[in-house]
Amino acid sequence: MRNSPFFHFLTLEFFKERKKHIGVIAISLVILFLLSSVLFISSSIRYSLEQTLEQEPDFVVQRTQGGERVSVPIEWTDGLLEIHGISSVTPRVYGRYFFKSKEDSFLVVGVDFMDEQSHKALRTIMDETDLKQFLKGENMLVGEGVSRYLKAHFYPKGYTFLTPKGAFKKVHLFKVLPKESNLIANDMIIVPIELAQEILGMSEEEVSDIAFNVPNDDEWENVEDKISSFHYDLRVVTKNDIKKAYENLYNYKGGIFLILFLITMVTFVLILYQRYSMVYSSERRHIGLLRALGWSINDVLKLKFFETMMVVVMAYVLGVALAYFYVFVLGAPLLREIFLGGVNLHNSITLVPILDFGILSSIFLIYAVPFVSAVLIPVWKIAVTDPKEAML
Amino acid sequence: MIKLFYAVGALLLLIIIVMGVHYILGDRKSVSDGVNAVAGLTRISSPSFSVAYCEPRIGGVEEAVNIAYPEMMPLDRMDFVYAK
């Protein structure tokens, strides 16, 4: 390749026109960087959430009233336990608690620490000595966002909750949950189930919803039908629904990102097409000269194709690499806020490096094909005209 | 110019290699362990988005229909057009 005159001419041509190429590479780089960053963040969050699906219960039974979720009577668990094939029936208690004149809210989650599964999970978070101490008094585990918020409002060791009944409940801050769990636990306060019921104003006979597993997958539809016929105001949420919801989270195929990307791409192609269809007189003369020297139309197109591909590949690699560095090394400052929201507590998550090669190749194709055609079509139009006319 | 071309090519290749090494060595386990520990304890895996009080914190499921006693299907959803 090194001795090939064509290759030699191509590199000469490429570096001679470097000013023009740098301009195009810069515009492409910004577009590719933004698009890749958005897709990297969304695929990373989706990956982390999908990892938790194993911990998710197979079914959750909720009660609705006027389209809103309301508390479920605890006696519904007895009905569930009677159905053959159901295991790990766990009542869940959770709800939002307001701080500071209703400006910010936290998610209070009640856990039955005596339950075997919860106890086992708690052991992964703290060692045996801590566990005994934790279960002794009224303690809470909080997410990093909650801890930061409480410290900023002078509650470094605990907080006194005001229950809906007007009573005060002092709870000691026992431990902050690991930073790695921020994706789901940033605004979480984990307390014993009875304490959560008190804080959220529920009676002992009420829970938020009931979770359970059905180990035999073939029984899922049957169990769903059976449970749905128990009550009129009951809603069954399956693990598949949750999985589907995670798959659709920031789905670039149907979301606002695709619309934005299409608008940007079309604008970019229009600019390029206009730029190349106007074709400067020097460019026209250059193509005409090559044709007059005996280059065939194919040779001219080949030259322009490789020149454009060099620009495309350079912009693509730089754009994607810059996005990778920005998202997975720097943690995507600013752009991350669009995904995580900023109305309540500030969340700072660790973005796991995930590269979806399907998405990467789609970006390349969506970017390269219109770009190459926006350049080659005007070049071909000039190349097929008479060299004399082209050089005028 | 060929030398310069090779230099640019080598630089791009180096960028790809550095990215690949970072990707392979990236710590995925500690994040998934941390998230799984809390999800296993609470049995809640809903993402902690910083949403307003009026927005659901535990969300993601839009269907509010009991399959045994379906309410009137929402008409604005294109359910009639696309099969589920």
GROMACS .gro file of C-alpha atoms in nm:
model
  476
    1MET     CA    1   0.000   0.000   0.000
    2ARG     CA    2   0.291   0.227   0.083
    3ASN     CA    3   0.414   0.227  -0.278
    4SER     CA    4   0.071   0.270  -0.430
    5PRO     CA    5   0.049   0.605  -0.619
    6PHE     CA    6  -0.323   0.620  -0.549
    7PHE     CA    7  -0.268   0.591  -0.174
    8HIS     CA    8   0.012   0.846  -0.190
    9PHE     CA    9  -0.213   1.088  -0.379
   10LEU     CA   10  -0.501   1.022  -0.139
   11THR     CA   11  -0.294   1.113   0.169
   12LEU     CA   12  -0.155   1.420  -0.008
   13GLU     CA   13  -0.505   1.531  -0.101
   14PHE     CA   14  -0.635   1.459   0.251
   15PHE     CA   15  -0.373   1.667   0.429
   16LYS     CA   16  -0.379   1.943   0.167
   17GLU     CA   17  -0.752   1.995   0.236
   18ARG     CA   18  -0.706   1.962   0.612
   19LYS     CA   19  -0.875   2.292   0.698
   20LYS     CA   20  -1.195   2.183   0.526
   21HIS     CA   21  -1.178   1.838   0.688
   22ILE     CA   22  -1.110   1.972   1.036
   23GLY     CA   23  -1.429   2.183   1.013
   24VAL     CA   24  -1.639   1.883   0.910
   25ILE     CA   25  -1.475   1.656   1.170
   26ALA     CA   26  -1.546   1.914   1.443
   27ILE     CA   27  -1.920   1.934   1.359
   28SER     CA   28  -1.947   1.555   1.330
   29LEU     CA   29  -1.757   1.509   1.654
   30VAL     CA   30  -2.005   1.720   1.850
   31ILE     CA   31  -2.304   1.532   1.706
   32LEU     CA   32  -2.148   1.189   1.760
   33PHE     CA   33  -2.026   1.280   2.108
   34LEU     CA   34  -2.370   1.393   2.223
   35LEU     CA   35  -2.551   1.100   2.068
   36SER     CA   36  -2.305   0.840   2.199
   37SER     CA   37  -2.304   0.996   2.547
   38VAL     CA   38  -2.682   0.978   2.569
   39LEU     CA   39  -2.687   0.617   2.452
   40PHE     CA   40  -2.399   0.516   2.681
   41ILE     CA   41  -2.572   0.662   2.987
   42SER     CA   42  -2.905   0.502   2.906
   43SER     CA   43  -2.758   0.159   2.833
   44SER     CA   44  -2.549   0.170   3.150
   45ILE     CA   45  -2.847   0.255   3.372
   46ARG     CA   46  -3.061  -0.005   3.197
   47TYR     CA   47  -2.790  -0.270   3.245
   48SER     CA   48  -2.761  -0.198   3.619
   49LEU     CA   49  -3.138  -0.214   3.661
   50GLU     CA   50  -3.167  -0.538   3.469
   51GLN     CA   51  -2.913  -0.692   3.709
   52THR     CA   52  -3.164  -0.642   3.991
   53LEU     CA   53  -3.440  -0.831   3.815
   54GLU     CA   54  -3.335  -1.154   3.986
   55GLN     CA   55  -3.411  -0.995   4.323
   56GLU     CA   56  -3.745  -0.867   4.199
   57PRO     CA   57  -4.044  -1.079   4.312
   58ASP     CA   58  -4.226  -1.273   4.040
   59PHE     CA   59  -4.557  -1.107   4.127
   60VAL     CA   60  -4.677  -0.806   4.322
   61VAL     CA   61  -5.039  -0.770   4.426
   62GLN     CA   62  -5.164  -0.415   4.465
   63ARG     CA   63  -5.499  -0.257   4.539
   64THR     CA   64  -5.626   0.031   4.328
   65GLN     CA   65  -5.896   0.285   4.395
   66GLY     CA   66  -5.983   0.538   4.127
   67GLY     CA   67  -5.666   0.444   3.942
   68GLU     CA   68  -5.446   0.516   4.244
   69ARG     CA   69  -5.262   0.256   4.449
   70VAL     CA   70  -5.396   0.223   4.805
   71SER     CA   71  -5.302   0.009   5.105
   72VAL     CA   72  -5.369  -0.364   5.095
   73PRO     CA   73  -5.521  -0.548   5.394
   74ILE     CA   74  -5.265  -0.789   5.538
   75GLU     CA   75  -5.524  -1.071   5.545
   76TRP     CA   76  -5.490  -1.097   5.167
   77THR     CA   77  -5.165  -1.282   5.234
   78ASP     CA   78  -5.363  -1.572   5.384
   79GLY     CA   79  -5.558  -1.608   5.060
   80LEU     CA   80  -5.234  -1.609   4.863
   81LEU     CA   81  -5.071  -1.870   5.084
   82GLU     CA   82  -5.359  -2.108   5.013
   83ILE     CA   83  -5.281  -2.115   4.640
   84HIS     CA   84  -5.067  -2.411   4.544
   85GLY     CA   85  -4.729  -2.320   4.388
   86ILE     CA   86  -4.682  -1.983   4.556
   87SER     CA   87  -4.379  -1.920   4.777
   88SER     CA   88  -4.200  -1.636   4.959
   89VAL     CA   89  -4.511  -1.427   5.024
   90THR     CA   90  -4.378  -1.096   5.160
   91PRO     CA   91  -4.587  -0.794   5.252
   92ARG     CA   92  -4.409  -0.470   5.150
   93VAL     CA   93  -4.447  -0.137   5.324
   94TYR     CA   94  -4.318   0.176   5.159
   95GLY     CA   95  -4.416   0.536   5.101
   96ARG     CA   96  -4.288   0.890   5.069
   97TYR     CA   97  -4.203   1.104   5.370
   98PHE     CA   98  -4.171   1.482   5.344
   99PHE     CA   99  -3.895   1.689   5.489
  100LYS     CA  100  -3.856   2.063   5.518
  101SER     CA  101  -4.201   2.200   5.445
  102LYS     CA  102  -4.275   1.947   5.173
  103GLU     CA  103  -3.985   2.053   4.956
  104ASP     CA  104  -3.806   1.719   4.948
  105SER     CA  105  -3.926   1.368   5.002
  106PHE     CA  106  -3.763   1.038   5.090
  107LEU     CA  107  -3.876   0.683   5.030
  108VAL     CA  108  -3.938   0.505   5.359
  109VAL     CA  109  -3.922   0.127   5.318
  110GLY     CA  110  -4.025  -0.114   5.591
  111VAL     CA  111  -3.849  -0.449   5.603
  112ASP     CA  112  -3.935  -0.751   5.814
  113PHE     CA  113  -3.583  -0.827   5.934
  114MET     CA  114  -3.696  -1.155   6.089
  115ASP     CA  115  -3.790  -1.285   5.747
  116GLU     CA  116  -3.526  -1.535   5.631
  117GLN     CA  117  -3.462  -1.375   5.293
  118SER     CA  118  -3.438  -1.020   5.433
  119HIS     CA  119  -3.212  -1.136   5.712
  120LYS     CA  120  -2.979  -1.299   5.462
  121ALA     CA  121  -2.974  -0.984   5.247
  122LEU     CA  122  -2.905  -0.770   5.553
  123ARG     CA  123  -2.600  -0.981   5.629
  124THR     CA  124  -2.448  -0.887   5.295
  125ILE     CA  125  -2.468  -0.521   5.396
  126MET     CA  126  -2.338  -0.547   5.754
  127ASP     CA  127  -2.146  -0.796   5.971
  128GLU     CA  128  -2.284  -1.001   6.262
  129THR     CA  129  -2.196  -0.755   6.544
  130ASP     CA  130  -2.353  -0.464   6.362
  131LEU     CA  131  -2.656  -0.675   6.283
  132LYS     CA  132  -2.726  -0.751   6.652
  133GLN     CA  133  -2.689  -0.387   6.744
  134PHE     CA  134  -2.904  -0.278   6.454
  135LEU     CA  135  -3.190  -0.506   6.551
  136LYS     CA  136  -3.181  -0.393   6.917
  137GLY     CA  137  -3.319  -0.041   6.884
  138GLU     CA  138  -3.504   0.182   6.642
  139ASN     CA  139  -3.243   0.226   6.376
  140MET     CA  140  -3.245   0.310   6.010
  141LEU     CA  141  -3.025   0.247   5.707
  142VAL     CA  142  -3.018   0.537   5.467
  143GLY     CA  143  -2.903   0.598   5.113
  144GLU     CA  144  -2.617   0.834   5.039
  145GLY     CA  145  -2.849   1.114   4.923
  146VAL     CA  146  -3.051   1.099   5.245
  147SER     CA  147  -2.737   1.098   5.459
  148ARG     CA  148  -2.603   1.403   5.275
  149TYR     CA  149  -2.936   1.581   5.313
  150LEU     CA  150  -2.967   1.504   5.684
  151LYS     CA  151  -2.612   1.618   5.752
  152ALA     CA  152  -2.675   1.942   5.564
  153HIS     CA  153  -2.982   2.001   5.782
  154PHE     CA  154  -2.801   1.926   6.110
  155TYR     CA  155  -2.928   1.573   6.167
  156PRO     CA  156  -2.601   1.378   6.147
  157LYS     CA  157  -2.696   1.100   6.390
  158GLY     CA  158  -3.066   1.046   6.335
  159TYR     CA  159  -3.400   1.205   6.270
  160THR     CA  160  -3.724   1.259   6.458
  161PHE     CA  161  -4.011   1.167   6.228
  162LEU     CA  162  -4.349   1.327   6.268
  163THR     CA  163  -4.617   1.064   6.211
  164PRO     CA  164  -4.957   1.152   6.055
  165LYS     CA  165  -5.108   1.101   6.401
  166GLY     CA  166  -4.896   1.389   6.535
  167ALA     CA  167  -4.654   1.175   6.737
  168PHE     CA  168  -4.276   1.209   6.719
  169LYS     CA  169  -4.060   0.909   6.649
  170LYS     CA  170  -3.688   0.932   6.699
  171VAL     CA  171  -3.485   0.700   6.480
  172HIS     CA  172  -3.110   0.657   6.498
  173LEU     CA  173  -2.909   0.668   6.175
  174PHE     CA  174  -2.724   0.339   6.194
  175LYS     CA  175  -2.547   0.309   5.862
  176VAL     CA  176  -2.526   0.466   5.521
  177LEU     CA  177  -2.588   0.224   5.233
  178PRO     CA  178  -2.293   0.175   4.993
  179LYS     CA  179  -2.245   0.436   4.723
  180GLU     CA  180  -2.268   0.162   4.459
  181SER     CA  181  -2.636   0.114   4.545
  182ASN     CA  182  -2.724   0.478   4.476
  183LEU     CA  183  -2.911   0.387   4.161
  184ILE     CA  184  -3.198   0.245   4.366
  185ALA     CA  185  -3.121   0.355   4.723
  186ASN     CA  186  -3.018   0.720   4.704
  187ASP     CA  187  -3.342   0.852   4.860
  188MET     CA  188  -3.420   0.538   5.061
  189ILE     CA  189  -3.467   0.501   5.436
  190ILE     CA  190  -3.486   0.138   5.546
  191VAL     CA  191  -3.652   0.075   5.882
  192PRO     CA  192  -3.827  -0.219   6.053
  193ILE     CA  193  -4.171  -0.284   5.902
  194GLU     CA  194  -4.368  -0.181   6.215
  195LEU     CA  195  -4.181   0.148   6.236
  196ALA     CA  196  -4.247   0.219   5.867
  197GLN     CA  197  -4.619   0.157   5.921
  198GLU     CA  198  -4.614   0.407   6.207
  199ILE     CA  199  -4.422   0.672   6.014
  200LEU     CA  200  -4.645   0.636   5.709
  201GLY     CA  201  -4.965   0.634   5.911
  202MET     CA  202  -5.069   0.280   5.830
  203SER     CA  203  -5.234   0.047   6.076
  204GLU     CA  204  -5.074  -0.287   6.162
  205GLU     CA  205  -5.331  -0.455   5.941
  206GLU     CA  206  -5.229  -0.262   5.632
  207VAL     CA  207  -4.936  -0.297   5.392
  208SER     CA  208  -4.845  -0.119   5.066
  209ASP     CA  209  -4.854  -0.433   4.853
  210ILE     CA  210  -4.775  -0.803   4.868
  211ALA     CA  211  -4.491  -0.967   4.679
  212PHE     CA  212  -4.457  -1.338   4.611
  213ASN     CA  213  -4.279  -1.589   4.389
  214VAL     CA  214  -4.404  -1.872   4.172
  215PRO     CA  215  -4.101  -2.097   4.111
  216ASN     CA  216  -4.265  -2.288   3.825
  217ASP     CA  217  -4.278  -2.052   3.525
  218ASP     CA  218  -4.549  -2.258   3.356
  219GLU     CA  219  -4.783  -2.177   3.644
  220TRP     CA  220  -4.750  -1.800   3.606
  221GLU     CA  221  -5.055  -1.739   3.387
  222ASN     CA  222  -5.268  -1.975   3.590
  223VAL     CA  223  -5.170  -1.809   3.918
  224GLU     CA  224  -5.229  -1.461   3.774
  225ASP     CA  225  -5.580  -1.563   3.665
  226LYS     CA  226  -5.658  -1.714   4.004
  227ILE     CA  227  -5.539  -1.412   4.199
  228SER     CA  228  -5.710  -1.164   3.971
  229SER     CA  229  -6.043  -1.329   4.046
  230PHE     CA  230  -6.002  -1.273   4.423
  231HIS     CA  231  -6.103  -0.906   4.433
  232TYR     CA  232  -6.242  -0.644   4.196
  233ASP     CA  233  -5.996  -0.374   4.298
  234LEU     CA  234  -5.682  -0.583   4.270
  235ARG     CA  235  -5.394  -0.538   4.028
  236VAL     CA  236  -5.125  -0.796   3.962
  237VAL     CA  237  -4.787  -0.674   3.843
  238THR     CA  238  -4.560  -0.944   3.706
  239LYS     CA  239  -4.184  -0.952   3.678
  240ASN     CA  240  -4.226  -0.943   3.299
  241ASP     CA  241  -4.406  -0.608   3.327
  242ILE     CA  242  -4.113  -0.469   3.523
  243LYS     CA  243  -3.867  -0.616   3.272
  244LYS     CA  244  -4.061  -0.456   2.986
  245ALA     CA  245  -4.063  -0.124   3.170
  246TYR     CA  246  -3.682  -0.138   3.211
  247GLU     CA  247  -3.637  -0.227   2.844
  248ASN     CA  248  -3.845   0.074   2.747
  249LEU     CA  249  -3.663   0.305   2.985
  250TYR     CA  250  -3.497   0.570   2.767
  251ASN     CA  251  -3.576   0.360   2.465
  252TYR     CA  252  -3.396   0.546   2.191
  253LYS     CA  253  -3.613   0.390   1.924
  254GLY     CA  254  -3.928   0.555   2.044
  255GLY     CA  255  -3.818   0.836   2.262
  256ILE     CA  256  -3.745   1.201   2.232
  257PHE     CA  257  -3.379   1.117   2.173
  258LEU     CA  258  -3.454   0.968   1.835
  259ILE     CA  259  -3.651   1.277   1.731
  260LEU     CA  260  -3.367   1.503   1.841
  261PHE     CA  261  -3.114   1.284   1.667
  262LEU     CA  262  -3.313   1.280   1.344
  263ILE     CA  263  -3.344   1.659   1.345
  264THR     CA  264  -2.971   1.697   1.405
  265MET     CA  265  -2.879   1.439   1.141
  266VAL     CA  266  -3.106   1.595   0.877
  267THR     CA  267  -2.965   1.942   0.950
  268PHE     CA  268  -2.612   1.805   0.930
  269VAL     CA  269  -2.674   1.629   0.599
  270LEU     CA  270  -2.842   1.939   0.455
  271ILE     CA  271  -2.542   2.153   0.550
  272LEU     CA  272  -2.305   1.898   0.396
  273TYR     CA  273  -2.511   1.856   0.082
  274GLN     CA  274  -2.539   2.230   0.032
  275ARG     CA  275  -2.169   2.269   0.092
  276TYR     CA  276  -2.070   2.004  -0.160
  277SER     CA  277  -2.340   2.078  -0.419
  278MET     CA  278  -2.230   2.438  -0.438
  279VAL     CA  279  -1.886   2.289  -0.495
  280TYR     CA  280  -1.630   2.560  -0.497
  281SER     CA  281  -1.479   2.648  -0.829
  282SER     CA  282  -1.145   2.511  -0.709
  283GLU     CA  283  -1.305   2.178  -0.630
  284ARG     CA  284  -1.479   2.166  -0.969
  285ARG     CA  285  -1.153   2.256  -1.140
  286HIS     CA  286  -0.974   1.989  -0.940
  287ILE     CA  287  -1.215   1.716  -1.046
  288GLY     CA  288  -1.210   1.843  -1.407
  289LEU     CA  289  -0.832   1.837  -1.404
  290LEU     CA  290  -0.822   1.481  -1.282
  291ARG     CA  291  -1.067   1.380  -1.553
  292ALA     CA  292  -0.861   1.566  -1.817
  293LEU     CA  293  -0.552   1.380  -1.697
  294GLY     CA  294  -0.722   1.055  -1.781
  295TRP     CA  295  -0.886   0.958  -1.451
  296SER     CA  296  -1.206   0.765  -1.504
  297ILE     CA  297  -1.530   0.858  -1.323
  298ASN     CA  298  -1.475   0.551  -1.105
  299ASP     CA  299  -1.126   0.668  -1.006
  300VAL     CA  300  -1.255   1.012  -0.908
  301LEU     CA  301  -1.539   0.862  -0.707
  302LYS     CA  302  -1.297   0.614  -0.546
  303LEU     CA  303  -1.067   0.899  -0.443
  304LYS     CA  304  -1.352   1.102  -0.293
  305PHE     CA  305  -1.501   0.796  -0.128
  306PHE     CA  306  -1.179   0.707   0.054
  307GLU     CA  307  -1.119   1.069   0.145
  308THR     CA  308  -1.468   1.094   0.295
  309MET     CA  309  -1.434   0.761   0.472
  310MET     CA  310  -1.114   0.882   0.636
  311VAL     CA  311  -1.306   1.183   0.769
  312VAL     CA  312  -1.599   0.963   0.879
  313VAL     CA  313  -1.381   0.709   1.061
  314MET     CA  314  -1.172   0.978   1.228
  315ALA     CA  315  -1.479   1.171   1.349
  316TYR     CA  316  -1.652   0.850   1.459
  317VAL     CA  317  -1.359   0.712   1.662
  318LEU     CA  318  -1.288   1.049   1.823
  319GLY     CA  319  -1.656   1.119   1.896
  320VAL     CA  320  -1.724   0.777   2.050
  321ALA     CA  321  -1.396   0.776   2.248
  322LEU     CA  322  -1.465   1.124   2.382
  323ALA     CA  323  -1.817   1.017   2.484
  324TYR     CA  324  -1.677   0.704   2.651
  325PHE     CA  325  -1.428   0.911   2.850
  326TYR     CA  326  -1.694   1.166   2.944
  327VAL     CA  327  -1.951   0.907   3.056
  328PHE     CA  328  -1.750   0.622   3.208
  329VAL     CA  329  -1.443   0.806   3.336
  330LEU     CA  330  -1.583   1.147   3.432
  331GLY     CA  331  -1.930   1.011   3.521
  332ALA     CA  332  -2.119   1.227   3.268
  333PRO     CA  333  -2.150   1.551   3.466
  334LEU     CA  334  -2.448   1.770   3.364
  335LEU     CA  335  -2.588   1.525   3.110
  336ARG     CA  336  -2.646   1.271   3.388
  337GLU     CA  337  -2.892   1.510   3.552
  338ILE     CA  338  -3.126   1.481   3.251
  339PHE     CA  339  -3.156   1.109   3.316
  340LEU     CA  340  -3.176   1.110   3.692
  341GLY     CA  341  -3.384   1.424   3.740
  342GLY     CA  342  -3.312   1.709   3.976
  343VAL     CA  343  -3.640   1.791   4.149
  344ASN     CA  344  -3.577   1.600   4.469
  345LEU     CA  345  -3.244   1.480   4.613
  346HIS     CA  346  -2.934   1.503   4.399
  347ASN     CA  347  -2.824   1.156   4.292
  348SER     CA  348  -2.470   1.063   4.198
  349ILE     CA  349  -2.445   0.714   4.055
  350THR     CA  350  -2.154   0.506   3.928
  351LEU     CA  351  -2.204   0.439   3.559
  352VAL     CA  352  -2.091   0.088   3.470
  353PRO     CA  353  -1.904   0.074   3.136
  354ILE     CA  354  -2.141  -0.089   2.890
  355LEU     CA  355  -2.095  -0.083   2.515
  356ASP     CA  356  -2.381  -0.208   2.305
  357PHE     CA  357  -2.216  -0.297   1.975
  358GLY     CA  358  -2.553  -0.301   1.800
  359ILE     CA  359  -2.604   0.064   1.894
  360LEU     CA  360  -2.247   0.154   1.802
  361SER     CA  361  -2.279   0.003   1.455
  362SER     CA  362  -2.621   0.169   1.408
  363ILE     CA  363  -2.468   0.508   1.494
  364PHE     CA  364  -2.191   0.445   1.243
  365LEU     CA  365  -2.432   0.349   0.966
  366ILE     CA  366  -2.680   0.629   1.038
  367TYR     CA  367  -2.393   0.877   1.036
  368ALA     CA  368  -2.173   0.738   0.756
  369VAL     CA  369  -2.430   0.657   0.486
  370PRO     CA  370  -2.591   1.006   0.459
  371PHE     CA  371  -2.250   1.169   0.496
  372VAL     CA  372  -2.088   0.968   0.217
  373SER     CA  373  -2.387   1.013  -0.013
  374ALA     CA  374  -2.401   1.389   0.059
  375VAL     CA  375  -2.044   1.410  -0.069
  376LEU     CA  376  -2.043   1.156  -0.352
  377ILE     CA  377  -2.363   1.265  -0.530
  378PRO     CA  378  -2.241   1.621  -0.611
  379VAL     CA  379  -1.894   1.486  -0.696
  380TRP     CA  380  -2.045   1.233  -0.934
  381LYS     CA  381  -2.252   1.513  -1.099
  382ILE     CA  382  -1.933   1.705  -1.175
  383ALA     CA  383  -1.732   1.398  -1.273
  384VAL     CA  384  -1.982   1.300  -1.545
  385THR     CA  385  -1.970   1.646  -1.708
  386ASP     CA  386  -1.716   1.731  -1.971
  387PRO     CA  387  -1.376   1.819  -1.811
  388LYS     CA  388  -1.365   2.144  -2.009
  389GLU     CA  389  -1.700   2.254  -1.868
  390ALA     CA  390  -1.604   2.148  -1.518
  391MET     CA  391  -1.289   2.356  -1.527
  392LEU     CA  392  -1.463   2.673  -1.643
  393MET     CA  393   0.232   1.285   0.415
  394ILE     CA  394   0.212   0.907   0.431
  395LYS     CA  395   0.407   0.916   0.758
  396LEU     CA  396   0.166   1.168   0.901
  397PHE     CA  397  -0.123   0.952   0.787
  398TYR     CA  398   0.025   0.652   0.967
  399ALA     CA  399   0.079   0.863   1.277
  400VAL     CA  400  -0.288   0.970   1.280
  401GLY     CA  401  -0.393   0.609   1.221
  402ALA     CA  402  -0.174   0.487   1.507
  403LEU     CA  403  -0.319   0.752   1.737
  404LEU     CA  404  -0.674   0.644   1.658
  405LEU     CA  405  -0.576   0.281   1.714
  406LEU     CA  406  -0.422   0.372   2.048
  407ILE     CA  407  -0.743   0.547   2.152
  408ILE     CA  408  -0.944   0.236   2.064
  409ILE     CA  409  -0.702   0.011   2.257
  410VAL     CA  410  -0.712   0.233   2.568
  411MET     CA  411  -1.093   0.234   2.551
  412GLY     CA  412  -1.098  -0.146   2.512
  413VAL     CA  413  -0.865  -0.198   2.809
  414HIS     CA  414  -1.075   0.033   3.027
  415TYR     CA  415  -1.390  -0.147   2.916
  416ILE     CA  416  -1.250  -0.492   2.995
  417LEU     CA  417  -1.109  -0.388   3.333
  418GLY     CA  418  -1.419  -0.182   3.426
  419ASP     CA  419  -1.561  -0.273   3.769
  420ARG     CA  420  -1.912  -0.401   3.712
  421LYS     CA  421  -1.928  -0.638   4.009
  422SER     CA  422  -1.918  -0.389   4.295
  423VAL     CA  423  -2.202  -0.186   4.145
  424SER     CA  424  -2.421  -0.487   4.075
  425ASP     CA  425  -2.343  -0.631   4.422
  426GLY     CA  426  -2.436  -0.302   4.590
  427VAL     CA  427  -2.759  -0.264   4.397
  428ASN     CA  428  -2.851  -0.631   4.441
  429ALA     CA  429  -2.792  -0.620   4.817
  430VAL     CA  430  -3.045  -0.338   4.860
  431ALA     CA  431  -3.288  -0.487   4.607
  432GLY     CA  432  -3.267  -0.823   4.788
  433LEU     CA  433  -3.334  -0.660   5.124
  434THR     CA  434  -3.624  -0.438   5.022
  435ARG     CA  435  -3.747  -0.636   4.720
  436ILE     CA  436  -3.777  -0.298   4.550
  437SER     CA  437  -3.560  -0.232   4.247
  438SER     CA  438  -3.720   0.084   4.118
  439PRO     CA  439  -3.460   0.345   4.014
  440SER     CA  440  -3.411   0.632   4.254
  441PHE     CA  441  -3.493   0.914   4.015
  442SER     CA  442  -3.504   1.258   4.165
  443VAL     CA  443  -3.874   1.312   4.097
  444ALA     CA  444  -4.131   1.550   4.241
  445TYR     CA  445  -4.377   1.430   4.501
  446CYS     CA  446  -4.663   1.417   4.251
  447GLU     CA  447  -4.468   1.176   4.030
  448PRO     CA  448  -4.458   0.808   4.125
  449ARG     CA  449  -4.129   0.699   4.281
  450ILE     CA  450  -4.203   0.327   4.243
  451GLY     CA  451  -4.325   0.334   3.887
  452GLY     CA  452  -4.268   0.184   3.551
  453VAL     CA  453  -4.590  -0.013   3.518
  454GLU     CA  454  -4.867   0.167   3.340
  455GLU     CA  455  -5.127  -0.103   3.321
  456ALA     CA  456  -5.392  -0.062   3.587
  457VAL     CA  457  -5.623  -0.332   3.464
  458ASN     CA  458  -5.730  -0.645   3.642
  459ILE     CA  459  -5.743  -0.913   3.374
  460ALA     CA  460  -6.041  -1.082   3.537
  461TYR     CA  461  -6.243  -0.759   3.565
  462PRO     CA  462  -6.116  -0.524   3.296
  463GLU     CA  463  -6.215  -0.163   3.330
  464MET     CA  464  -6.281   0.040   3.020
  465MET     CA  465  -5.965   0.031   2.815
  466PRO     CA  466  -5.791   0.365   2.777
  467LEU     CA  467  -5.866   0.498   2.430
  468ASP     CA  468  -5.557   0.710   2.383
  469ARG     CA  469  -5.306   0.430   2.379
  470MET     CA  470  -5.301   0.284   2.027
  471ASP     CA  471  -5.384  -0.055   2.177
  472PHE     CA  472  -5.626  -0.103   1.891
  473VAL     CA  473  -5.357  -0.048   1.632
  474TYR     CA  474  -5.062  -0.241   1.770
  475ALA     CA  475  -5.093  -0.587   1.912
  476LYS     CA  476  -4.926  -0.636   2.247
   0.00000   0.00000   0.00000
